[in-house]
């Protein structure tokens, strides 16, 4: 079933009676060439690119809940490629290029909106740091520009420019960055994978790995044993728990990140605004709600809900930079579990067990990586070599001293 | 007794009150979190396997879902380090000890 303007019109005339489910709901087969654990954005994108680009046959995605029930449906939808370090820049720019063609690629409206992302700066050294970042982005083929205080005032007149502690001196903008409709990203990849014959198996929790002589043979699940030649794990937030079943300890801690949505308003915020000094960033959804977020709560948690002190902290940040927000009513608040890696960067690699592959450690920023992560993980699973943009995301980089410490916070996951 | 238990559970979920062994119930926001209590067990730098042991110590974590022993520093209080046992699924706090006592009990010297 392909979507088109014509299709929408003809369905409108037929009272929308002809729409079909977006994917099949098959029972698991006894054996697959590739099993992907985790039906989030990354797992579904991996299955899609594996089936499409690498023309591999029997593929299944196993998801313990329903597709998209994890972080892919809980995040604040920001996509960008404004990274500084060589290990990251080309990967995230590759991802942004995939975002730009995603709707055509998947024939699915994921509402990719390049509305621009602006980081505020409040001091000379911050401006210099952002200038350096902009130069390094240019080297990775990405776009960036610096905005003066006057430029910003014209674009965002409602900000508190003369805050005594953090006066706004200007901004650093990536015009091609923006947002995407997060659920639709999962659904689009799921539908695309299904169309290439991937079995998407929901309510199927992986409870163990069958490993014989150091080689993977398949997975134990709540729906019985499923044999597989290769198993790729992409279970953001549950990485430590799942890989522990294969006897592995990871450089990862789980922390909660909370998000907030207000009542719907007329359009006021043109893009995404990042106020790093106050741990606060905000955008406006197409429905009109203001979507905002701050830092992780800062201690290990699998609760999928946050605690009040961070709510207060985020709201203080909001009031500091955007006092007008104090008059808006908050509609919803929720938390997601992040797998915070020790240097803040992800891991896409083989493991010490033959046929077992790991994708995780996405911290608070993995949504934007979804297309490239799927592409790179599919490449690794199919060819056993890392994708050229993901070479730095090795599991042993900590032991070898090749950390990718993007925020310069060291081995302190709650600061990444 | 039962009512008190239920109440302390509610408090710890909403406010995360830490039962400081010396100072009594304190709000968790007075503290700074470091990580798993295993960080007390710093490896011996002169041991032959020190490099691997330090990589493990600095980077790898058990990260369990459930009871977790962890280090909290009383920054806005008496500057003591506590070993707090906390459920990472419910945020319920199950107990707190002075990290110094924990370390001494393991016959380790504390600076
Ligand atoms: C509040 C919040 C805001 C965020 N904002 C942004 C943002 O603006 N931009 C950005 O780039 N990133 C953001 N992120 C981060 C981003 O959401 C994640 O890094 C990314 O979505 C993780 O990848 P995923 O989508 O595949 O994970 P998930 O969607 O979590 O997928 C993992 C799946 O694995 C399943 N699973 C777990 N264990 C098992 C098992 N044993 N068996 C079978 N299945 C299992 C889970 O049910 C889940 O569906 C945010 C996150 C949160 C919580």
Coordinates of C-alpha atoms and ligand atoms in Angstrom, one line a residue:
Chain A
X1 CA 0.0 0.0 0.0
X2 CA 1.7 3.2 -1.1
X3 CA 0.7 6.6 0.2
X4 CA 0.1 9.5 -2.3
X5 CA -2.0 12.6 -2.6
X6 CA -4.3 10.7 -4.9
X7 CA -4.7 7.9 -2.4
X8 CA -5.6 10.3 0.4
X9 CA -8.2 12.0 -1.8
X10 CA -9.8 8.8 -3.0
X11 CA -9.9 7.5 0.6
X12 CA -11.6 10.7 1.7
X13 CA -14.3 10.1 -0.9
X14 CA -14.7 6.4 0.3
X15 CA -15.1 7.3 3.9
X16 CA -11.5 6.1 4.7
X17 CA -12.7 2.4 4.5
X18 CA -9.7 1.2 2.5
X19 CA -6.8 1.8 4.8
X20 CA -4.9 -1.3 6.0
X21 CA -2.6 -2.0 9.0
X22 CA 0.9 -0.7 8.3
X23 CA 2.6 -4.1 9.0
X24 CA 1.8 -7.8 9.4
X25 CA 1.7 -9.3 12.8
X26 CA 3.5 -12.7 12.2
X27 CA 4.3 -15.4 14.7
X28 CA 8.0 -16.1 15.1
X29 CA 9.7 -18.6 12.8
X30 CA 12.1 -21.2 14.3
X31 CA 15.2 -19.7 12.7
X32 CA 16.4 -16.4 11.2
X33 CA 19.6 -15.3 9.6
X34 CA 19.4 -12.0 11.6
X35 CA 17.5 -11.3 14.8
X36 CA 17.4 -7.7 15.9
X37 CA 16.5 -7.3 19.6
X38 CA 14.5 -4.1 20.3
X39 CA 11.8 -2.5 18.2
X40 CA 12.7 1.1 18.8
X41 CA 13.8 3.5 16.1
X42 CA 17.3 2.0 15.9
X43 CA 16.3 -1.6 15.8
X44 CA 13.6 -0.9 13.1
X45 CA 16.0 1.2 11.0
X46 CA 18.6 -1.5 11.3
X47 CA 16.1 -4.2 10.0
X48 CA 15.0 -1.8 7.2
X49 CA 18.5 -1.1 5.9
X50 CA 19.6 -4.7 6.4
X51 CA 16.7 -5.9 4.3
X52 CA 16.9 -3.2 1.7
X53 CA 20.6 -2.2 1.2
X54 CA 22.2 -5.5 2.0
X55 CA 19.5 -7.7 0.4
X56 CA 19.6 -10.3 3.2
X57 CA 16.7 -12.7 3.6
X58 CA 15.3 -14.0 6.8
X59 CA 15.2 -11.1 9.4
X60 CA 13.2 -10.6 12.5
X61 CA 12.8 -7.7 15.0
X62 CA 11.9 -8.8 18.5
X63 CA 10.2 -6.2 20.7
X64 CA 9.1 -6.9 24.3
X65 CA 6.3 -4.4 24.2
X66 CA 4.8 -2.7 21.1
X67 CA 6.8 -1.2 18.4
X68 CA 8.0 2.3 19.4
X69 CA 7.1 1.9 23.0
X70 CA 10.6 2.9 24.2
X71 CA 12.5 6.1 23.9
X72 CA 11.8 6.7 20.2
X73 CA 8.3 7.7 21.3
X74 CA 9.4 9.6 24.5
X75 CA 12.0 12.1 23.2
X76 CA 11.8 15.8 22.3
X77 CA 12.4 15.1 18.6
X78 CA 15.5 17.3 18.0
X79 CA 17.6 16.3 15.0
X80 CA 21.0 18.1 14.3
X81 CA 24.6 17.4 13.4
X82 CA 26.4 20.1 15.2
X83 CA 29.1 17.9 16.7
X84 CA 32.7 18.9 17.3
X85 CA 34.8 15.7 17.4
X86 CA 36.0 13.8 14.3
X87 CA 34.5 10.5 15.5
X88 CA 31.1 12.1 15.7
X89 CA 30.8 14.9 13.0
X90 CA 30.6 12.8 9.8
X91 CA 28.3 10.2 11.5
X92 CA 25.7 12.8 12.6
X93 CA 26.0 14.6 9.3
X94 CA 25.4 11.3 7.4
X95 CA 22.3 10.9 9.7
X96 CA 21.0 14.4 8.9
X97 CA 21.4 13.7 5.1
X98 CA 19.3 10.5 5.6
X99 CA 16.7 12.5 7.5
X100 CA 16.5 15.0 4.6
X101 CA 15.4 12.2 2.3
X102 CA 13.6 10.0 4.8
X103 CA 10.0 10.7 3.8
X104 CA 10.6 10.0 0.1
X105 CA 12.7 6.9 1.0
X106 CA 10.0 5.4 3.3
X107 CA 6.9 6.9 1.5
X108 CA 5.8 7.9 5.0
X109 CA 5.2 11.4 6.5
X110 CA 7.6 11.7 9.4
X111 CA 7.2 15.5 9.4
X112 CA 10.9 16.2 9.2
X113 CA 11.1 20.0 9.7
X114 CA 14.4 21.8 9.3
X115 CA 13.4 24.8 11.4
X116 CA 16.9 25.5 12.7
X117 CA 18.5 24.9 16.1
X118 CA 20.1 27.8 18.0
X119 CA 22.5 27.5 21.0
X120 CA 22.7 30.7 23.1
X121 CA 26.0 32.0 24.3
X122 CA 26.6 34.2 27.2
X123 CA 30.4 35.0 27.3
X124 CA 33.3 35.6 25.0
X125 CA 34.8 32.2 25.6
X126 CA 31.5 30.5 24.8
X127 CA 31.3 32.4 21.5
X128 CA 34.9 31.3 20.7
X129 CA 34.0 27.7 21.5
X130 CA 31.0 27.8 19.2
X131 CA 33.0 29.4 16.4
X132 CA 35.5 26.5 16.7
X133 CA 32.6 24.1 16.6
X134 CA 31.1 25.8 13.5
X135 CA 34.5 25.4 11.8
X136 CA 34.8 21.8 12.7
X137 CA 31.3 21.2 11.4
X138 CA 32.2 22.8 8.1
X139 CA 35.1 20.3 7.9
X140 CA 32.5 17.5 8.3
X141 CA 30.3 19.0 5.5
X142 CA 27.7 20.4 7.9
X143 CA 26.2 23.9 8.0
X144 CA 26.6 26.5 10.8
X145 CA 26.5 30.2 11.5
X146 CA 27.0 32.6 14.3
X147 CA 24.3 35.1 15.2
X148 CA 24.9 38.4 16.8
X149 CA 22.7 39.6 19.7
X150 CA 20.9 41.9 17.2
X151 CA 20.2 39.0 14.8
X152 CA 18.8 37.0 17.7
X153 CA 16.7 39.8 19.0
X154 CA 15.0 40.1 15.6
X155 CA 14.4 36.3 15.5
X156 CA 13.6 35.6 19.1
X157 CA 12.4 38.9 20.7
X158 CA 10.9 37.2 23.7
X159 CA 14.2 36.0 25.3
X160 CA 15.5 37.6 28.5
X161 CA 18.6 39.2 27.0
X162 CA 19.7 41.1 30.1
X163 CA 19.7 38.3 32.6
X164 CA 22.2 39.4 35.3
X165 CA 23.9 36.1 35.5
X166 CA 23.7 34.9 31.8
X167 CA 23.2 37.9 29.5
X168 CA 22.6 36.6 26.0
X169 CA 25.5 37.7 23.7
X170 CA 24.5 35.8 20.6
X171 CA 23.8 32.4 19.2
X172 CA 25.2 29.5 17.2
X173 CA 22.8 28.2 14.7
X174 CA 22.5 25.1 12.5
X175 CA 19.8 26.1 10.0
X176 CA 19.4 22.5 8.5
X177 CA 18.8 21.1 12.0
X178 CA 15.2 20.8 13.4
X179 CA 12.7 18.3 14.5
X180 CA 10.9 15.1 13.2
X181 CA 7.7 13.4 14.3
X182 CA 9.2 10.7 16.5
X183 CA 6.4 8.0 16.5
X184 CA 6.1 8.4 12.7
X185 CA 9.8 7.6 12.4
X186 CA 9.3 4.3 14.1
X187 CA 6.2 3.5 12.1
X188 CA 7.8 4.5 8.8
X189 CA 10.8 2.2 9.4
X190 CA 8.5 -0.6 10.7
X191 CA 6.3 -0.4 7.6
X192 CA 9.3 -0.2 5.3
X193 CA 11.0 -3.2 6.9
X194 CA 7.7 -5.2 6.8
X195 CA 7.4 -4.4 3.1
X196 CA 10.9 -6.0 2.6
X197 CA 9.6 -9.1 4.4
X198 CA 11.1 -8.5 7.9
X199 CA 9.0 -10.2 10.6
X200 CA 8.2 -7.6 13.3
X201 CA 7.4 -9.6 16.4
X202 CA 5.8 -7.7 19.3
X203 CA 5.2 -8.8 22.9
X204 CA 8.3 -11.0 22.6
X205 CA 10.9 -10.3 25.3
X206 CA 14.4 -11.6 24.9
X207 CA 15.2 -13.4 28.2
X208 CA 18.5 -15.0 27.4
X209 CA 21.1 -15.8 24.7
X210 CA 22.0 -19.3 23.6
X211 CA 25.7 -19.3 23.2
X212 CA 27.7 -22.5 22.3
X213 CA 31.5 -22.5 22.2
X214 CA 31.6 -18.7 22.1
X215 CA 29.2 -18.5 19.2
X216 CA 25.6 -17.3 19.2
X217 CA 22.9 -19.8 18.3
X218 CA 19.8 -17.8 19.0
X219 CA 17.8 -16.2 21.7
X220 CA 15.5 -17.4 24.5
X221 CA 12.3 -15.3 24.5
X222 CA 8.9 -15.1 26.2
X223 CA 7.6 -16.8 23.1
X224 CA 10.1 -19.6 23.0
X225 CA 13.6 -20.2 21.6
X226 CA 14.3 -18.5 18.3
X227 CA 17.4 -19.6 16.4
X228 CA 19.6 -17.1 14.6
X229 CA 23.0 -16.9 12.9
X230 CA 23.5 -13.3 14.0
X231 CA 21.9 -11.3 16.7
X232 CA 22.0 -7.5 16.9
X233 CA 21.0 -5.9 20.2
X234 CA 19.6 -2.3 20.1
X235 CA 17.6 -1.9 23.3
X236 CA 18.4 1.7 24.4
X237 CA 17.8 2.1 28.1
X238 CA 18.0 -1.6 28.8
X239 CA 21.4 -2.2 27.3
X240 CA 23.1 -3.3 30.6
X241 CA 20.3 -5.6 31.6
X242 CA 20.2 -7.4 28.2
X243 CA 23.9 -7.6 27.7
X244 CA 24.3 -9.0 31.2
X245 CA 22.4 -12.0 30.0
X246 CA 25.4 -12.6 27.6
X247 CA 27.8 -12.2 30.6
X248 CA 28.9 -8.7 29.6
X249 CA 29.5 -5.6 31.7
X250 CA 29.2 -2.3 29.8
X251 CA 30.6 1.2 30.2
X252 CA 27.0 2.3 30.8
X253 CA 24.7 3.6 33.5
X254 CA 21.0 4.1 33.2
X255 CA 19.6 7.6 34.0
X256 CA 16.2 9.2 33.6
X257 CA 15.6 12.1 31.4
X258 CA 12.3 14.0 31.7
X259 CA 10.3 15.9 29.0
X260 CA 7.5 18.4 29.3
X261 CA 4.7 19.6 27.0
X262 CA 2.4 22.6 27.5
X263 CA -1.1 23.4 26.3
X264 CA -1.3 24.3 22.6
X265 CA -0.4 27.9 21.6
X266 CA -0.3 29.9 18.4
X267 CA 3.2 29.7 16.7
X268 CA 5.7 31.6 18.8
X269 CA 9.0 29.7 18.7
X270 CA 10.4 29.4 15.2
X271 CA 13.1 26.7 15.8
X272 CA 14.7 24.9 18.7
X273 CA 16.4 27.1 21.4
X274 CA 19.1 25.6 23.6
X275 CA 20.0 27.4 26.9
X276 CA 22.8 25.3 28.0
X277 CA 23.7 27.5 30.9
X278 CA 20.4 26.9 32.5
X279 CA 19.9 23.2 31.5
X280 CA 16.9 23.9 29.3
X281 CA 15.9 23.6 25.6
X282 CA 12.6 24.2 23.9
X283 CA 10.8 24.0 20.7
X284 CA 7.1 24.1 19.6
X285 CA 5.3 21.1 18.1
X286 CA 3.2 21.4 15.0
X287 CA 0.2 21.0 17.3
X288 CA 1.3 24.1 19.1
X289 CA 2.4 22.7 22.4
X290 CA 5.8 23.9 23.7
X291 CA 8.1 20.9 24.1
X292 CA 11.0 21.2 26.6
X293 CA 13.5 19.3 28.5
X294 CA 16.6 19.7 30.7
X295 CA 19.3 17.4 32.1
X296 CA 19.1 13.8 33.3
X297 CA 18.0 13.4 36.9
X298 CA 21.5 12.3 37.6
X299 CA 21.4 8.9 39.5
X300 CA 20.9 5.4 38.2
X301 CA 17.2 4.7 37.4
X302 CA 15.0 2.4 35.5
X303 CA 11.8 4.1 36.7
X304 CA 10.7 5.7 33.4
X305 CA 9.6 8.6 35.5
X306 CA 11.5 11.4 37.0
X307 CA 11.5 13.2 40.4
X308 CA 10.4 16.7 41.4
X309 CA 13.7 18.4 42.0
X310 CA 14.6 18.2 38.3
X311 CA 11.1 19.5 37.3
X312 CA 11.9 22.5 39.4
X313 CA 15.4 22.9 37.9
X314 CA 14.1 22.7 34.3
X315 CA 11.3 25.2 35.1
X316 CA 13.8 27.6 36.7
X317 CA 15.9 27.4 33.5
X318 CA 12.8 28.2 31.5
X319 CA 11.9 31.2 33.6
X320 CA 15.5 32.5 33.5
X321 CA 15.7 32.6 29.7
X322 CA 12.0 32.9 28.7
X323 CA 10.0 34.6 31.4
X324 CA 6.8 34.6 29.4
X325 CA 6.6 30.8 29.7
X326 CA 5.5 31.2 33.3
X327 CA 2.0 31.9 32.2
X328 CA 1.6 28.7 30.2
X329 CA 0.0 25.6 31.6
X330 CA 1.9 22.4 31.6
X331 CA -0.1 19.5 30.1
X332 CA 2.2 16.5 30.4
X333 CA 5.5 15.4 31.8
X334 CA 7.2 12.0 31.5
X335 CA 10.6 10.3 31.8
X336 CA 12.6 7.9 29.6
X337 CA 15.6 5.7 30.6
X338 CA 18.8 6.6 28.9
X339 CA 21.8 4.4 28.6
X340 CA 24.5 6.9 29.5
X341 CA 27.9 5.8 28.3
X342 CA 31.0 6.8 30.1
X343 CA 32.2 9.3 27.5
X344 CA 28.8 10.4 26.2
X345 CA 29.2 8.8 22.8
X346 CA 27.5 5.6 21.4
X347 CA 28.8 2.1 20.8
X348 CA 28.2 0.2 17.6
X349 CA 30.4 -2.9 17.5
X350 CA 30.9 -6.7 17.6
X351 CA 31.2 -8.3 21.0
X352 CA 33.5 -11.0 22.2
X353 CA 30.8 -13.6 21.3
X354 CA 30.8 -14.5 17.6
X355 CA 27.6 -13.5 15.9
X356 CA 26.5 -11.1 18.8
X357 CA 26.5 -7.4 18.0
X358 CA 25.8 -4.4 20.2
X359 CA 24.3 -1.0 19.5
X360 CA 23.7 1.4 22.5
X361 CA 25.1 4.0 24.8
X362 CA 23.1 6.7 22.9
X363 CA 22.7 8.9 26.0
X364 CA 20.2 11.7 25.7
X365 CA 20.8 12.2 21.9
X366 CA 20.1 9.0 20.0
X367 CA 16.9 10.1 18.2
X368 CA 18.8 12.2 15.7
X369 CA 21.1 9.2 15.1
X370 CA 18.3 6.8 14.2
X371 CA 18.8 6.6 10.4
X372 CA 22.6 6.5 10.5
X373 CA 22.6 4.1 13.4
X374 CA 20.3 1.8 11.6
X375 CA 22.5 2.1 8.4
X376 CA 25.8 1.5 10.2
X377 CA 24.5 -1.3 12.4
X378 CA 23.1 -3.1 9.3
X379 CA 26.4 -2.6 7.6
X380 CA 28.3 -4.1 10.5
X381 CA 25.9 -7.1 10.8
X382 CA 26.0 -7.8 7.1
X383 CA 29.7 -7.3 6.4
X384 CA 31.4 -7.6 9.8
X385 CA 33.2 -4.4 9.1
X386 CA 32.3 -1.0 10.6
X387 CA 30.5 1.6 8.5
X388 CA 33.0 4.3 7.5
X389 CA 31.2 7.0 9.6
X390 CA 31.0 4.8 12.7
X391 CA 34.5 3.5 13.0
X392 CA 35.2 5.3 16.2
X393 CA 32.2 3.7 18.1
X394 CA 34.2 0.7 19.3
X395 CA 33.5 -1.1 22.5
X396 CA 37.1 -1.3 23.5
X397 CA 37.8 2.4 23.0
X398 CA 37.8 2.9 26.8
X399 CA 40.5 0.3 27.4
X400 CA 42.6 1.7 24.5
X401 CA 42.2 5.3 25.6
X402 CA 40.3 6.5 22.5
X403 CA 37.4 8.1 24.2
X404 CA 35.1 10.4 22.2
X405 CA 34.4 12.8 25.0
X406 CA 32.2 15.3 23.2
X407 CA 31.2 17.3 26.2
X408 CA 34.5 17.0 28.0
X409 CA 33.0 15.6 31.1
X410 CA 35.3 12.5 31.6
X411 CA 34.0 9.2 32.8
X412 CA 31.0 10.7 34.6
X413 CA 27.8 9.5 32.8
X414 CA 25.5 11.9 34.7
X415 CA 27.5 14.9 33.3
X416 CA 27.4 13.8 29.6
Chain B
X1 CA 4.4 0.9 62.3
X2 CA 2.8 -0.1 59.0
X3 CA 1.5 3.4 58.5
X4 CA 4.9 4.8 59.1
X5 CA 6.5 2.5 56.6
X6 CA 4.0 3.3 53.9
X7 CA 4.6 7.0 54.6
X8 CA 8.3 6.8 54.4
X9 CA 7.9 4.9 51.1
X10 CA 5.8 7.7 49.7
X11 CA 8.2 10.4 50.9
X12 CA 11.2 8.6 49.4
X13 CA 9.4 8.2 46.1
X14 CA 8.3 11.8 45.8
X15 CA 11.1 13.5 47.6
X16 CA 13.8 10.8 47.9
X17 CA 14.7 11.4 51.6
X18 CA 18.0 9.8 52.6
X19 CA 18.2 8.5 56.2
X20 CA 21.6 10.0 57.1
X21 CA 23.0 7.9 59.9
X22 CA 24.1 11.0 61.9
X23 CA 21.7 13.7 60.7
X24 CA 18.5 11.9 60.1
X25 CA 16.2 12.2 57.1
X26 CA 17.7 14.6 54.6
X27 CA 16.5 15.6 51.1
X28 CA 18.4 13.9 48.3
X29 CA 18.9 17.3 46.6
X30 CA 21.4 18.2 49.4
X31 CA 23.6 15.4 48.0
X32 CA 25.7 14.9 44.9
X33 CA 25.7 11.5 43.3
X34 CA 28.8 9.7 42.3
X35 CA 27.9 6.1 41.2
X36 CA 28.1 2.5 42.4
X37 CA 29.6 1.9 45.8
X38 CA 32.1 -0.4 44.3
X39 CA 34.1 2.7 43.5
X40 CA 35.3 2.5 47.1
X41 CA 37.4 -0.5 46.0
X42 CA 40.1 1.3 44.2
X43 CA 42.5 -1.2 42.6
X44 CA 46.1 -1.5 43.6
X45 CA 48.1 0.5 41.1
X46 CA 51.2 -1.6 41.6
X47 CA 49.5 -4.9 40.9
X48 CA 50.5 -6.7 37.7
X49 CA 47.0 -6.5 36.2
X50 CA 46.6 -2.8 37.3
X51 CA 45.9 -1.5 33.8
X52 CA 43.0 -3.9 33.2
X53 CA 41.7 -3.4 36.7
X54 CA 41.7 0.4 36.4
X55 CA 39.9 0.2 33.1
X56 CA 37.2 -1.9 34.7
X57 CA 37.1 0.4 37.8
X58 CA 36.8 3.6 35.8
X59 CA 34.5 2.6 33.0
X60 CA 32.5 -0.6 33.5
X61 CA 29.3 -0.8 35.6
X62 CA 26.9 -3.5 36.8
X63 CA 24.0 -1.0 36.5
X64 CA 21.4 -3.3 38.0
X65 CA 17.6 -2.9 37.9
X66 CA 16.6 -3.2 41.6
X67 CA 18.7 -2.7 44.7
X68 CA 21.8 -0.7 44.1
X69 CA 24.5 0.3 46.6
X70 CA 25.8 3.8 45.6
X71 CA 27.9 6.7 46.8
X72 CA 26.2 10.1 47.7
X73 CA 28.2 13.1 48.9
X74 CA 26.5 15.4 51.4
X75 CA 27.6 18.6 49.6
X76 CA 25.0 20.9 51.3
X77 CA 25.4 19.3 54.7
X78 CA 28.2 17.7 56.7
X79 CA 30.4 16.7 53.7
X80 CA 30.2 13.1 54.5
X81 CA 30.1 10.3 51.9
X82 CA 27.3 7.8 52.3
X83 CA 26.7 4.4 50.9
X84 CA 23.0 4.5 50.0
X85 CA 21.1 1.4 49.1
X86 CA 18.3 2.4 46.7
X87 CA 15.9 0.6 44.4
X88 CA 16.6 1.8 40.8
X89 CA 13.1 0.8 39.7
X90 CA 11.0 2.5 42.4
X91 CA 13.5 5.1 43.7
X92 CA 12.7 3.7 47.2
X93 CA 15.7 4.2 49.6
X94 CA 16.4 1.1 51.6
X95 CA 19.2 2.3 53.9
X96 CA 22.2 4.5 54.3
X97 CA 25.6 4.0 56.0
X98 CA 28.6 6.2 56.4
X99 CA 31.0 5.3 53.6
X100 CA 33.8 5.5 56.1
X101 CA 32.2 2.8 58.2
X102 CA 31.8 0.6 55.1
X103 CA 35.4 1.1 54.1
X104 CA 36.6 0.5 57.7
X105 CA 34.6 -2.7 57.9
X106 CA 36.5 -3.9 54.9
X107 CA 39.7 -3.1 56.8
X108 CA 40.7 -0.5 54.4
X109 CA 42.4 2.7 55.4
X110 CA 40.4 5.9 54.6
X111 CA 42.0 9.3 54.0
Ligands
LIG1 C1 12.8 12.9 27.4 C2 13.8 12.5 26.3 C3 14.1 13.5 25.4 C4 15.0 13.1 24.4 N1 15.3 14.1 23.4 C5 16.1 13.7 22.3 C6 16.2 14.7 21.3 O1 15.6 15.8 21.3 N2 17.0 14.3 20.2 C7 17.7 13.2 20.2 O2 18.5 12.9 19.3 N3 17.5 12.2 21.2 C8 16.7 12.5 22.2 N4 16.5 11.5 23.2 C9 17.2 10.3 23.2 C10 16.6 9.3 22.2 O3 15.2 9.2 22.5 C11 17.2 7.9 22.4 O4 18.6 8.0 22.4 C12 16.9 7.0 21.2 O5 15.5 7.0 21.0 C13 17.3 5.5 21.6 O6 17.1 4.6 20.5 P1 15.8 3.7 20.2 O7 14.9 4.7 19.6 O8 16.1 2.6 19.4 O9 15.4 3.2 21.7 P2 14.0 2.7 22.2 O10 12.9 3.3 21.4 O11 14.0 2.8 23.6 O12 14.1 1.2 21.7 C14 14.6 0.1 22.5 C15 13.5 -1.0 22.5 O13 14.0 -2.2 23.0 C16 13.0 -2.8 23.7 N5 13.6 -3.8 24.6 C17 14.2 -3.6 25.7 N6 14.6 -4.8 26.3 C18 14.1 -5.8 25.5 C19 14.2 -7.2 25.6 N7 14.8 -7.9 26.6 N8 13.6 -7.9 24.5 C20 13.0 -7.3 23.5 N9 12.9 -5.9 23.4 C21 13.5 -5.2 24.4 C22 12.2 -1.7 24.4 O14 10.9 -2.1 24.7 C23 12.3 -0.6 23.3 O15 11.1 -0.6 22.5 C24 15.6 11.8 24.3 C25 15.2 10.9 25.2 C26 14.3 11.2 26.2 C27 13.8 10.1 27.2

